[in-house]
Coordinates of C-alpha atoms in Angstrom, one line a residue:
Chain U
X1 CA -141.1 160.3 40.6
X2 CA -138.5 162.8 40.0
X3 CA -135.8 160.5 41.4
X4 CA -136.8 157.7 39.2
X5 CA -135.2 160.1 36.2
X6 CA -132.4 161.2 39.0
X7 CA -131.0 158.0 39.3
X8 CA -131.1 157.0 35.6
X9 CA -129.8 160.2 34.0
X10 CA -126.6 159.6 36.3
X11 CA -126.2 156.0 34.7
X12 CA -126.7 158.2 31.6
X13 CA -123.2 159.9 33.0
X14 CA -121.9 156.6 34.0
X15 CA -122.0 155.4 31.4
X16 CA -121.1 158.4 29.1
X17 CA -118.8 159.2 30.7
X18 CA -116.6 155.1 31.1
X19 CA -117.2 155.1 27.6
X20 CA -115.5 158.8 27.1
X21 CA -112.4 157.3 28.2
X22 CA -112.3 153.9 26.7
X23 CA -109.3 154.7 23.3
X24 CA -110.9 153.4 20.4
X25 CA -113.1 156.9 19.0
X26 CA -116.4 155.3 17.6
X27 CA -117.0 154.1 21.6
X28 CA -116.4 158.1 22.8
X29 CA -118.9 159.2 19.9
X30 CA -121.0 157.0 21.5
X31 CA -120.0 158.7 24.7
X32 CA -121.3 161.6 23.7
X33 CA -124.4 161.0 22.3
X34 CA -125.0 159.4 25.2
X35 CA -125.2 162.5 28.3
X36 CA -126.2 164.5 26.1
X37 CA -129.6 161.9 26.5
X38 CA -128.4 162.8 29.9
X39 CA -128.6 166.5 29.8
X40 CA -131.9 166.5 27.9
X41 CA -133.7 164.4 30.3
X42 CA -131.7 166.2 33.2
X43 CA -133.2 169.6 31.8
X44 CA -136.2 168.0 31.2
X45 CA -136.5 166.8 35.8
X46 CA -135.3 170.4 36.3
X47 CA -137.7 171.8 34.8
X48 CA -140.3 169.2 37.3
X49 CA -142.7 166.2 36.6
X50 CA -145.7 168.3 37.7
X51 CA -148.7 166.3 36.0
X52 CA -150.4 168.9 33.4
X53 CA -152.0 168.9 29.8
X54 CA -149.6 168.9 27.2
X55 CA -149.0 171.9 26.7
X56 CA -150.9 173.3 23.1
X57 CA -154.2 175.6 24.0
X58 CA -157.4 174.7 23.5
X59 CA -157.3 170.6 25.2
X60 CA -159.0 172.7 28.2
X61 CA -157.4 172.1 30.6
X62 CA -156.6 173.1 34.2
X63 CA -152.6 173.5 34.4
X64 CA -149.9 172.8 31.7
X65 CA -147.2 171.0 31.7
X66 CA -143.8 174.1 31.5
X67 CA -144.0 174.6 28.5
X68 CA -139.9 176.5 28.6
X69 CA -138.1 173.2 29.2
X70 CA -138.8 171.7 26.3
X71 CA -137.9 174.7 24.0
X72 CA -134.7 174.7 25.6
X73 CA -133.9 170.4 25.2
X74 CA -135.4 171.3 21.7
X75 CA -132.9 174.0 20.4
X76 CA -130.0 171.5 22.8
X77 CA -131.3 167.9 19.8
X78 CA -130.7 169.7 16.7
X79 CA -127.1 171.7 17.8
X80 CA -126.5 168.1 19.2
X81 CA -127.7 165.8 16.5
X82 CA -126.4 168.7 14.3
X83 CA -122.2 167.9 16.4
X84 CA -122.4 164.4 16.3
X85 CA -122.6 163.8 13.0
X86 CA -120.2 166.1 12.2
X87 CA -117.9 164.1 14.6
X88 CA -119.1 160.8 12.8
X89 CA -118.4 162.1 9.4
X90 CA -114.4 163.7 11.2
X91 CA -114.0 160.2 13.0
X92 CA -114.7 158.7 9.8
X93 CA -112.5 160.7 7.5
X94 CA -109.6 160.8 10.3
X95 CA -110.0 157.4 9.7
X96 CA -109.5 156.6 5.8
X97 CA -106.8 159.5 6.7
X98 CA -104.6 157.8 9.6
X99 CA -105.6 154.6 9.2
X100 CA -106.2 153.8 12.7
X101 CA -109.5 155.1 14.6
X102 CA -107.4 154.8 18.5
X103 CA -107.5 158.1 20.3
X104 CA -104.0 157.1 21.8
X105 CA -102.5 155.3 17.9
X106 CA -102.9 158.7 16.7
X107 CA -100.9 160.5 19.8
X108 CA -97.8 157.8 19.1
X109 CA -98.0 158.4 15.2
X110 CA -98.1 162.5 16.1
X111 CA -95.1 162.2 17.8
X112 CA -93.3 160.1 15.2
X113 CA -94.4 163.1 12.4
X114 CA -92.9 165.5 15.1
X115 CA -89.8 165.1 16.1
Chain D
X1 CA -133.3 203.8 16.8
X2 CA -132.3 200.7 19.1
X3 CA -132.1 198.0 15.7
X4 CA -128.5 199.4 16.3
X5 CA -127.8 196.4 18.2
X6 CA -128.3 193.2 16.3
X7 CA -126.6 194.7 13.3
X8 CA -123.3 193.9 14.6
X9 CA -125.3 189.7 15.1
X10 CA -127.2 190.6 11.6
X11 CA -124.4 191.6 8.9
X12 CA -121.7 189.3 8.9
X13 CA -124.6 186.4 8.9
X14 CA -126.2 187.7 5.9
X15 CA -122.6 187.7 4.3
X16 CA -122.2 184.0 5.7
X17 CA -125.0 183.2 3.3
X18 CA -124.5 184.4 0.9
X19 CA -121.1 183.3 0.4
X20 CA -122.6 179.8 0.8
X21 CA -123.7 180.9 -2.9
X22 CA -120.6 181.5 -4.7
X23 CA -118.4 179.0 -3.4
X24 CA -115.8 179.6 -6.8
X25 CA -115.8 182.7 -7.0
X26 CA -113.2 183.7 -4.7
X27 CA -112.0 187.4 -5.9
X28 CA -115.7 188.1 -4.6
X29 CA -116.1 186.7 -1.2
X30 CA -112.9 188.9 -0.4
X31 CA -114.5 192.0 -1.1
X32 CA -117.8 191.4 0.6
X33 CA -116.2 189.7 3.1
X34 CA -113.9 193.0 3.1
X35 CA -116.7 195.6 2.6
X36 CA -118.9 193.5 5.8
X37 CA -115.4 194.0 8.3
X38 CA -115.3 197.9 7.1
X39 CA -119.2 197.9 7.8
X40 CA -118.6 196.2 11.5
X41 CA -116.3 198.4 12.1
X42 CA -118.3 201.1 11.9
X43 CA -121.2 199.2 13.3
X44 CA -119.5 198.7 16.6
X45 CA -118.3 202.2 16.8
X46 CA -121.5 203.6 16.7
X47 CA -122.7 202.0 19.5
X48 CA -119.4 202.1 21.7
X49 CA -120.9 205.9 20.6
X50 CA -124.3 205.4 21.5
X51 CA -123.6 203.5 24.4
X52 CA -121.5 206.0 25.7
X53 CA -123.7 209.0 25.0
X54 CA -126.7 207.3 26.3
X55 CA -125.9 204.5 28.6
X56 CA -126.9 200.9 28.5
X57 CA -128.3 200.4 25.8
X58 CA -131.5 197.2 25.2
X59 CA -133.2 195.7 22.7
X60 CA -136.1 193.6 23.2
X61 CA -136.4 191.0 20.9
X62 CA -140.0 190.8 19.0
X63 CA -141.0 193.9 21.6
X64 CA -141.9 191.0 23.9
X65 CA -140.1 192.8 27.8
X66 CA -138.1 190.6 29.2
X67 CA -137.9 188.3 31.6
X68 CA -140.2 186.7 28.8
X69 CA -137.7 187.6 26.0
X70 CA -134.7 187.6 24.9
X71 CA -133.1 190.3 25.2
X72 CA -130.1 191.9 23.4
X73 CA -128.3 194.6 26.3
X74 CA -125.1 196.4 25.1
X75 CA -123.1 197.5 28.0
X76 CA -119.6 199.1 27.8
X77 CA -118.2 196.4 28.3
X78 CA -119.9 193.7 25.5
X79 CA -119.8 197.4 23.2
X80 CA -116.5 197.5 23.8
X81 CA -115.6 194.6 23.0
X82 CA -117.4 194.0 20.2
X83 CA -115.2 196.3 18.6
X84 CA -112.2 195.4 19.9
X85 CA -113.4 191.7 18.1
X86 CA -114.7 193.3 14.4
X87 CA -110.8 195.1 14.1
X88 CA -109.3 192.1 15.0
X89 CA -111.7 190.4 13.4
X90 CA -111.5 192.9 9.9
X91 CA -107.5 192.6 9.7
X92 CA -107.1 188.9 10.2
X93 CA -110.1 188.3 7.2
X94 CA -106.4 190.6 5.1
X95 CA -104.6 188.0 6.6
X96 CA -106.3 185.5 4.7
X97 CA -106.7 186.4 2.0
X98 CA -102.7 186.3 2.4
X99 CA -102.4 182.5 3.8
X100 CA -105.1 181.0 2.9
X101 CA -104.8 179.5 0.6
X102 CA -107.4 179.1 -2.5
X103 CA -108.3 175.5 -1.8
X104 CA -109.3 176.8 1.5
X105 CA -110.6 179.6 0.0
X106 CA -113.0 178.0 -2.5
X107 CA -114.4 175.8 -0.2
X108 CA -116.6 178.1 2.8
X109 CA -113.8 179.3 4.3
X110 CA -115.3 182.6 4.2
X111 CA -118.4 181.8 5.3
X112 CA -117.5 179.6 8.0
X113 CA -115.1 182.8 9.2
X114 CA -118.1 185.0 9.1
X115 CA -120.3 183.0 10.9
X116 CA -117.7 182.4 13.7
X117 CA -117.5 186.1 14.1
X118 CA -121.3 185.9 14.2
X119 CA -121.2 183.5 17.1
X120 CA -118.5 186.0 18.7
X121 CA -120.6 188.9 18.9
X122 CA -123.9 186.8 19.7
X123 CA -121.9 186.1 22.7
X124 CA -120.8 189.4 23.3
X125 CA -125.1 191.0 23.1
X126 CA -126.8 188.4 24.4
X127 CA -128.7 189.1 28.3
X128 CA -130.1 185.5 28.0
X129 CA -128.3 183.0 29.3
X130 CA -130.2 179.6 27.5
X131 CA -129.6 182.3 24.0
X132 CA -125.8 182.7 25.5
X133 CA -125.4 178.5 24.5
X134 CA -126.6 179.2 21.5
X135 CA -123.9 181.5 20.0
X136 CA -121.4 179.4 21.6
X137 CA -122.6 176.7 19.8
X138 CA -122.2 178.8 16.9
X139 CA -119.2 180.2 17.1
X140 CA -118.0 176.1 17.9
X141 CA -119.4 174.7 15.5
X142 CA -118.4 177.0 12.7
X143 CA -114.6 176.3 14.3
X144 CA -114.8 172.9 14.8
X145 CA -115.4 173.4 10.3
X146 CA -112.2 176.2 10.7
X147 CA -110.5 173.7 12.5
X148 CA -110.9 170.5 9.9
X149 CA -110.8 172.6 7.1
X150 CA -108.4 171.5 4.4
X151 CA -108.3 167.6 6.8
X152 CA -104.2 167.8 6.8
X153 CA -102.9 164.9 9.3
X154 CA -101.9 167.3 11.8
X155 CA -105.5 168.6 12.1
X156 CA -107.2 166.1 11.9
X157 CA -105.2 164.6 14.9
X158 CA -105.8 167.6 16.7
X159 CA -109.9 168.1 15.5
X160 CA -110.7 164.9 17.3
X161 CA -109.9 165.7 20.7
X162 CA -110.9 170.0 20.2
X163 CA -114.5 168.4 19.3
X164 CA -114.6 165.7 22.5
X165 CA -113.3 168.4 25.0
X166 CA -116.3 171.3 23.2
X167 CA -119.1 168.9 23.0
X168 CA -118.0 167.8 27.0
X169 CA -118.4 171.4 28.4
X170 CA -121.0 172.6 26.4
X171 CA -123.2 169.4 27.4
X172 CA -122.0 170.8 30.5
X173 CA -123.2 174.0 30.5
X174 CA -126.8 172.5 29.6
X175 CA -127.0 171.0 33.3
X176 CA -125.5 174.7 34.6
X177 CA -128.0 176.3 33.3
X178 CA -130.7 172.9 33.9
X179 CA -129.7 173.7 37.8
X180 CA -129.9 176.2 37.3
X181 CA -133.9 177.6 36.0
X182 CA -134.6 174.5 39.4
X183 CA -133.3 176.7 41.2
X184 CA -134.4 180.4 39.7
X185 CA -137.0 179.9 37.5
X186 CA -136.1 182.2 34.9
X187 CA -133.1 182.6 32.4
X188 CA -133.4 186.1 31.8
X189 CA -129.9 187.7 33.0
X190 CA -130.9 190.9 35.4
X191 CA -133.4 188.8 35.9
X192 CA -131.5 185.8 37.2
X193 CA -129.2 188.2 39.2
X194 CA -132.7 190.4 40.7
X195 CA -133.6 186.7 41.8
X196 CA -130.5 185.1 43.1
X197 CA -130.1 188.3 45.0
X198 CA -133.1 187.7 47.2
X199 CA -132.5 183.9 47.4
X200 CA -128.8 184.7 48.9
X201 CA -126.8 183.5 47.0
X202 CA -125.5 179.5 48.9
X203 CA -124.9 176.2 49.0
X204 CA -126.9 175.1 45.7
X205 CA -126.2 178.1 44.2
X206 CA -122.4 178.0 44.6
X207 CA -122.5 174.5 43.6
X208 CA -124.1 175.9 40.1
X209 CA -121.8 178.9 40.3
X210 CA -118.9 176.8 40.8
X211 CA -120.2 174.6 37.7
X212 CA -120.9 177.7 35.5
X213 CA -116.2 178.0 36.4
X214 CA -115.2 174.8 35.0
X215 CA -118.1 175.5 31.7
X216 CA -116.3 178.5 30.5
X217 CA -112.8 178.0 32.2
X218 CA -112.9 174.6 28.9
X219 CA -114.4 176.9 26.8
X220 CA -111.7 180.1 28.4
X221 CA -108.3 177.9 28.5
X222 CA -108.2 178.8 31.6
X223 CA -106.5 176.6 34.3
X224 CA -108.5 173.3 32.6
X225 CA -106.4 174.6 29.3
X226 CA -105.2 171.2 28.6
X227 CA -106.6 171.1 25.3
X228 CA -105.6 174.0 24.3
X229 CA -102.0 174.6 23.5
X230 CA -102.5 170.7 20.6
X231 CA -106.1 172.2 18.9
X232 CA -104.6 175.8 18.3
X233 CA -101.0 174.5 16.8
X234 CA -103.2 172.3 13.9
X235 CA -105.1 175.1 11.9
X236 CA -103.5 177.7 9.3
X237 CA -102.6 180.4 11.2
X238 CA -105.4 182.9 10.4
X239 CA -107.8 180.7 11.7
X240 CA -104.8 180.5 14.9
X241 CA -104.6 184.0 14.6
X242 CA -109.1 184.6 14.7
X243 CA -108.8 181.6 17.8
X244 CA -106.4 183.1 19.6
X245 CA -107.6 186.6 20.0
X246 CA -111.9 185.9 19.6
X247 CA -112.7 182.5 21.6
X248 CA -110.4 182.5 24.6
X249 CA -111.9 185.6 25.3
X250 CA -115.0 184.7 24.9
X251 CA -114.4 182.1 27.8
X252 CA -113.3 184.9 29.2
X253 CA -116.4 187.7 29.2
X254 CA -118.9 185.0 30.1
X255 CA -116.6 184.1 33.0
X256 CA -117.0 188.5 34.0
X257 CA -120.3 188.6 33.4
X258 CA -121.4 185.8 34.6
X259 CA -119.6 186.8 38.3
X260 CA -120.2 190.0 38.0
X261 CA -124.0 190.1 37.4
X262 CA -125.1 186.6 38.3
X263 CA -123.1 185.3 41.4
X264 CA -121.0 188.5 42.7
X265 CA -122.8 187.2 46.1
X266 CA -120.6 185.0 47.8
X267 CA -117.3 186.0 47.2
X268 CA -115.0 184.3 49.5
X269 CA -115.9 181.6 48.2
X270 CA -116.1 181.8 44.8
X271 CA -113.2 184.0 44.0
X272 CA -111.1 182.0 46.0
X273 CA -111.5 179.6 43.2
X274 CA -111.1 182.1 40.5
X275 CA -108.1 183.8 41.5
X276 CA -106.3 179.6 42.6
X277 CA -107.1 179.5 39.4
X278 CA -105.6 182.1 37.4
X279 CA -102.0 181.7 39.7
X280 CA -102.1 178.8 37.9
X281 CA -102.6 179.1 34.7
X282 CA -100.0 182.1 34.2
X283 CA -97.7 179.4 36.0
X284 CA -98.2 177.5 34.2
X285 CA -98.8 179.1 30.7
X286 CA -95.0 180.7 31.8
X287 CA -94.1 177.6 32.3
X288 CA -94.4 176.8 29.4
X289 CA -93.5 180.2 27.1
X290 CA -89.9 179.5 28.4
X291 CA -90.1 175.6 27.6
X292 CA -91.1 175.3 24.4
X293 CA -88.7 176.1 21.2
X294 CA -90.7 175.9 18.4
X295 CA -92.8 178.6 17.9
X296 CA -96.6 178.1 17.8
X297 CA -96.1 176.2 21.6
X298 CA -94.9 179.6 22.3
X299 CA -97.8 181.3 21.0
X300 CA -100.0 178.9 22.3
X301 CA -98.6 180.2 25.8
X302 CA -98.1 182.9 25.8
X303 CA -102.9 182.9 25.1
X304 CA -103.2 181.5 28.6
X305 CA -100.8 183.9 30.4
X306 CA -102.7 186.4 29.1
X307 CA -105.9 184.2 30.3
X308 CA -104.7 184.4 33.7
X309 CA -104.4 188.2 34.2
X310 CA -107.1 188.7 33.4
X311 CA -109.2 185.5 36.0
X312 CA -106.3 187.2 38.3
X313 CA -108.0 191.2 38.0
X314 CA -111.7 189.4 38.3
X315 CA -110.8 187.8 41.6
X316 CA -109.2 191.2 43.1
X317 CA -113.5 192.5 41.5
X318 CA -111.7 195.9 43.4
X319 CA -113.1 199.0 41.0
X320 CA -109.7 199.4 40.0
X321 CA -109.2 195.7 39.0
X322 CA -112.5 195.7 36.8
X323 CA -111.8 198.8 35.2
X324 CA -107.8 196.6 33.8
X325 CA -110.3 194.1 33.1
X326 CA -111.5 195.8 30.6
X327 CA -108.5 197.4 29.5
X328 CA -106.7 194.1 29.1
X329 CA -109.1 191.7 26.7
X330 CA -109.4 195.4 25.1
X331 CA -105.6 194.8 23.9
X332 CA -105.1 191.3 24.8
X333 CA -107.7 191.0 21.6
X334 CA -106.3 193.1 19.1
X335 CA -102.6 192.2 20.1
X336 CA -103.2 188.1 20.1
X337 CA -104.4 188.8 16.5
X338 CA -101.1 190.5 15.9
X339 CA -99.0 188.0 17.9
X340 CA -99.6 184.8 15.4
X341 CA -100.7 187.1 12.4
X342 CA -96.6 188.3 12.5
X343 CA -95.7 184.6 13.8
X344 CA -97.2 183.1 10.8
X345 CA -95.6 185.5 8.4
X346 CA -92.5 185.3 10.3
X347 CA -93.0 180.7 10.1
X348 CA -93.4 181.8 6.4
X349 CA -90.7 184.0 5.5
X350 CA -88.4 180.9 7.6
X351 CA -90.3 178.0 6.1
X352 CA -89.7 176.8 9.5
X353 CA -91.1 176.5 13.2
X354 CA -88.8 175.2 14.8
X355 CA -86.3 178.1 16.7
X356 CA -83.2 176.5 15.1
X357 CA -82.9 176.6 11.7
X358 CA -83.9 180.2 11.8
X359 CA -81.0 183.1 12.2
X360 CA -80.4 187.0 10.5
X361 CA -84.1 187.3 8.9
X362 CA -83.9 190.9 10.3
X363 CA -82.2 191.4 7.3
X364 CA -84.1 189.9 5.2
X365 CA -87.3 191.4 6.9
X366 CA -86.9 193.9 8.9
X367 CA -90.9 195.3 9.5
X368 CA -91.6 192.1 10.4
X369 CA -88.7 192.1 13.2
X370 CA -89.7 195.6 14.5
X371 CA -93.5 195.5 14.8
X372 CA -92.7 192.4 16.5
X373 CA -90.3 193.4 19.0
X374 CA -92.7 196.4 19.4
X375 CA -95.0 193.7 20.1
X376 CA -93.5 192.0 22.3
X377 CA -93.4 195.3 24.5
X378 CA -96.6 195.3 24.2
X379 CA -97.1 192.3 25.5
X380 CA -95.4 192.3 28.2
X381 CA -96.7 195.8 29.2
X382 CA -93.3 198.5 28.9
X383 CA -95.7 201.8 29.4
X384 CA -95.9 203.6 26.1
X385 CA -97.9 200.8 24.6
X386 CA -101.4 198.8 25.3
X387 CA -100.5 196.5 27.7
X388 CA -99.6 198.7 30.8
X389 CA -102.6 200.6 32.1
X390 CA -104.5 197.1 32.5
X391 CA -101.9 195.4 33.9
X392 CA -101.6 198.7 36.8
X393 CA -104.9 198.4 37.0
X394 CA -104.8 195.1 37.5
X395 CA -101.8 195.0 39.6
X396 CA -103.3 197.0 41.7
X397 CA -106.5 196.2 42.2
X398 CA -104.6 193.1 43.2
X399 CA -102.7 195.3 46.1
X400 CA -105.9 196.9 47.3
X401 CA -107.6 193.7 48.9
X402 CA -104.2 192.2 49.7
X403 CA -103.4 189.8 47.6
X404 CA -99.2 189.7 47.5
X405 CA -98.3 186.5 45.7
X406 CA -100.8 186.3 42.8
X407 CA -99.9 190.2 41.9
X408 CA -96.0 189.1 42.1
X409 CA -96.7 185.8 39.9
X410 CA -98.2 188.1 37.9
X411 CA -95.7 189.8 37.3
X412 CA -93.4 187.7 37.0
X413 CA -95.4 185.5 34.3
X414 CA -94.8 189.3 32.3
X415 CA -91.3 188.5 32.8
X416 CA -92.2 185.1 31.5
X417 CA -93.0 186.6 28.5
X418 CA -90.9 189.3 27.3
X419 CA -88.3 186.4 27.9
X420 CA -89.8 183.7 26.2
X421 CA -90.9 186.2 23.0
X422 CA -87.2 188.0 23.3
X423 CA -85.7 184.4 22.7
X424 CA -87.7 184.6 19.3
X425 CA -86.8 187.7 18.3
X426 CA -83.2 186.7 19.6
X427 CA -82.7 184.0 18.0
X428 CA -84.9 183.7 14.7
X429 CA -83.7 187.6 13.8
X430 CA -80.1 188.8 15.1
X431 CA -77.1 185.7 13.9
X432 CA -76.5 184.3 10.7
X433 CA -78.9 182.5 8.4
X434 CA -78.3 179.4 8.5
X435 CA -77.0 177.8 5.7
X436 CA -79.1 175.8 4.7
X437 CA -82.0 178.2 4.4
X438 CA -79.5 180.5 2.4
X439 CA -78.6 177.7 0.1
X440 CA -82.5 177.2 -0.5
X441 CA -83.2 180.9 -1.0
X442 CA -80.4 180.0 -3.9
X443 CA -82.6 177.5 -5.1
X444 CA -85.5 179.3 -4.6
X445 CA -84.5 182.6 -7.0
X446 CA -83.0 180.6 -9.7
X447 CA -87.2 179.2 -9.2
X448 CA -88.3 182.3 -8.8
X449 CA -86.4 183.3 -12.8
X450 CA -88.0 180.7 -14.3
X451 CA -91.3 180.8 -12.8
X452 CA -93.5 183.3 -14.4
X453 CA -93.6 187.3 -13.7
X454 CA -97.4 186.2 -12.2
X455 CA -96.6 184.0 -9.8
X456 CA -93.6 186.2 -8.4
X457 CA -96.4 189.4 -8.4
X458 CA -99.2 186.8 -6.9
X459 CA -96.4 186.2 -3.7
X460 CA -95.4 189.9 -3.1
X461 CA -99.2 190.9 -3.6
X462 CA -99.9 187.9 -0.5
X463 CA -96.9 189.2 1.6
X464 CA -97.8 193.6 1.3
X465 CA -101.9 192.2 2.5
X466 CA -99.6 190.5 5.4
X467 CA -98.5 193.6 6.1
X468 CA -101.4 195.2 5.5
X469 CA -103.2 193.3 8.4
X470 CA -100.2 193.3 10.9
X471 CA -100.3 197.5 10.8
X472 CA -103.1 197.7 11.1
X473 CA -103.2 196.0 14.3
X474 CA -100.0 197.0 15.2
X475 CA -101.5 200.7 15.4
X476 CA -104.7 200.3 17.5
X477 CA -102.3 198.5 20.1
X478 CA -99.7 201.6 19.8
X479 CA -102.6 203.9 19.7
X480 CA -104.4 202.7 22.8
X481 CA -101.7 202.8 24.5
X482 CA -100.5 206.2 23.8
X483 CA -104.6 207.1 23.9
X484 CA -104.6 205.5 27.1
X485 CA -106.3 208.6 28.8
X486 CA -109.7 208.6 26.4
X487 CA -109.3 204.9 26.3
X488 CA -109.9 204.7 30.0
X489 CA -112.7 207.1 29.8
X490 CA -114.8 204.0 28.1
X491 CA -112.8 201.5 30.0
X492 CA -114.0 203.0 33.7
X493 CA -117.3 203.7 31.9
X494 CA -117.6 200.4 31.8
X495 CA -115.6 199.1 34.9
X496 CA -118.8 200.6 36.4
X497 CA -121.6 198.4 35.1
X498 CA -119.1 195.5 36.4
X499 CA -118.3 196.6 39.9
X500 CA -122.0 198.0 40.3
X501 CA -125.0 194.8 38.5
X502 CA -127.9 197.2 39.6
X503 CA -127.2 199.5 36.9
X504 CA -127.0 196.6 34.7
X505 CA -130.6 195.1 35.9
X506 CA -132.5 198.3 35.6
X507 CA -131.0 199.0 32.4
X508 CA -132.9 195.5 31.1
X509 CA -135.8 195.8 33.4
X510 CA -136.9 198.7 33.2
X511 CA -140.1 198.3 32.8
X512 CA -140.6 196.8 36.3

């Protein structure tokens, strides 16, 4: 089971890195969210995918899945949600002010302004 | 009463939340911030004294025994850094009163500033690797807000890059935590250290160690600093001062903590990487500092040289070098804060950030000029000042380990620091004032006669506030140098814990 997850996470990382290396800021942000998806799945996978009940006491099960990585993922999800929201607004604002959403375009414009 | 340990984090957090409700009342914000800043220095001082007299202090949050709960640990290293950071934080806060401008102040500047401090103090104090990640994020998200606040074109150009790099490094951080948890099954730093020693560091654990090194180097600007000179050039100088003094130091602290506590087991492998990255950072930082002719870039590259120096001390890892690392980081937090405060005052006085348009400022601002000169000597490491003791200890440690080439690079980088800063001093303060400048001055004087007296008073009181913050920091920079012996007693207690992680582990896991 873990190896399927590993392949899927690898694919997510691959697509994420590819998107981050493109020009458009919007694609870059999509790339970062794919990367965070990948890393959350990685946390879940690395803690082991053994069979067991959901970690809620009272289900009367013999064994439970590891509750710690689920807490870590929950924390990490809200953090990356906040950061992604900020990033989107920043990109929108940069587009409004600078009139382009291309990272390269930003550089060229910046050099003109600096010199 | 060990709850003392949570106060450095709790106090700025309460202040930050409180200030959210009064965004239009700038005077109230300033007063509350100032009182809180002073209280934080006192608290940090109390923590240092407590650790000095009673050894490493721990606080189990919620009363859960480690490794099951989160634990706050104040060894001397963390306590000293919290103290230095709170002094610098207070000085930068006072400088913000003078320089940040009402528009930003009304848009939650002080709230973000205090959340930044929460992240910094928390990162220093925590004893749990995932909690370290969370405090990193607290610090980084505040820094995102501070770097974009105001929203001028330059900030909007640099902020997306800064966000992207830090999101990437945070993602890698979570991935490394995942691998580490899979390998040893715990998150508490002391417990991690114990289990890694039992398992024997090698193979997969070395890979994880290098992954952590990459993550923290991205944050600290150790070799992977491509984002830093641009990003630190964007926000106002008060923000840059808190970034240059605190943010990279938190990354450095994490590197030092990780490689003295969690992964000290295979130094021939990991410390070789650190040594190479330190050398590259010092060389490239030195070249950058000498190459540019605009003040912000020179200052930013000087931050990098300091980072390289600390990493060099860590890669040597003898007892002397570790004492030196502690000493140098204390000096570096205070003096980099001062460097950016003075740089901001200099640019405000000259009204340009290019060296070409400056000259003769010593006649108008003699105090600023001589403070800058003393700071340049301190950063180089001229004996009576603060940079000297740390550099001597680090280089001595390097020579003990037979790292001759790296020691020479470190000394040469000091020379480049001196050259780059004296270049600023010579061109900005000596010589004659440029013609355009004098015309500007004449126009300005005429104008200021016309404008109301109140505006004039305001600008002089602003300059006075900036001077206060610079003088406070300068006194500490000189004081640490003059009282080296006294400070060394503290630094060496910190170095002892770094050299013998077993002391840290025993203090945290004393129940077992």
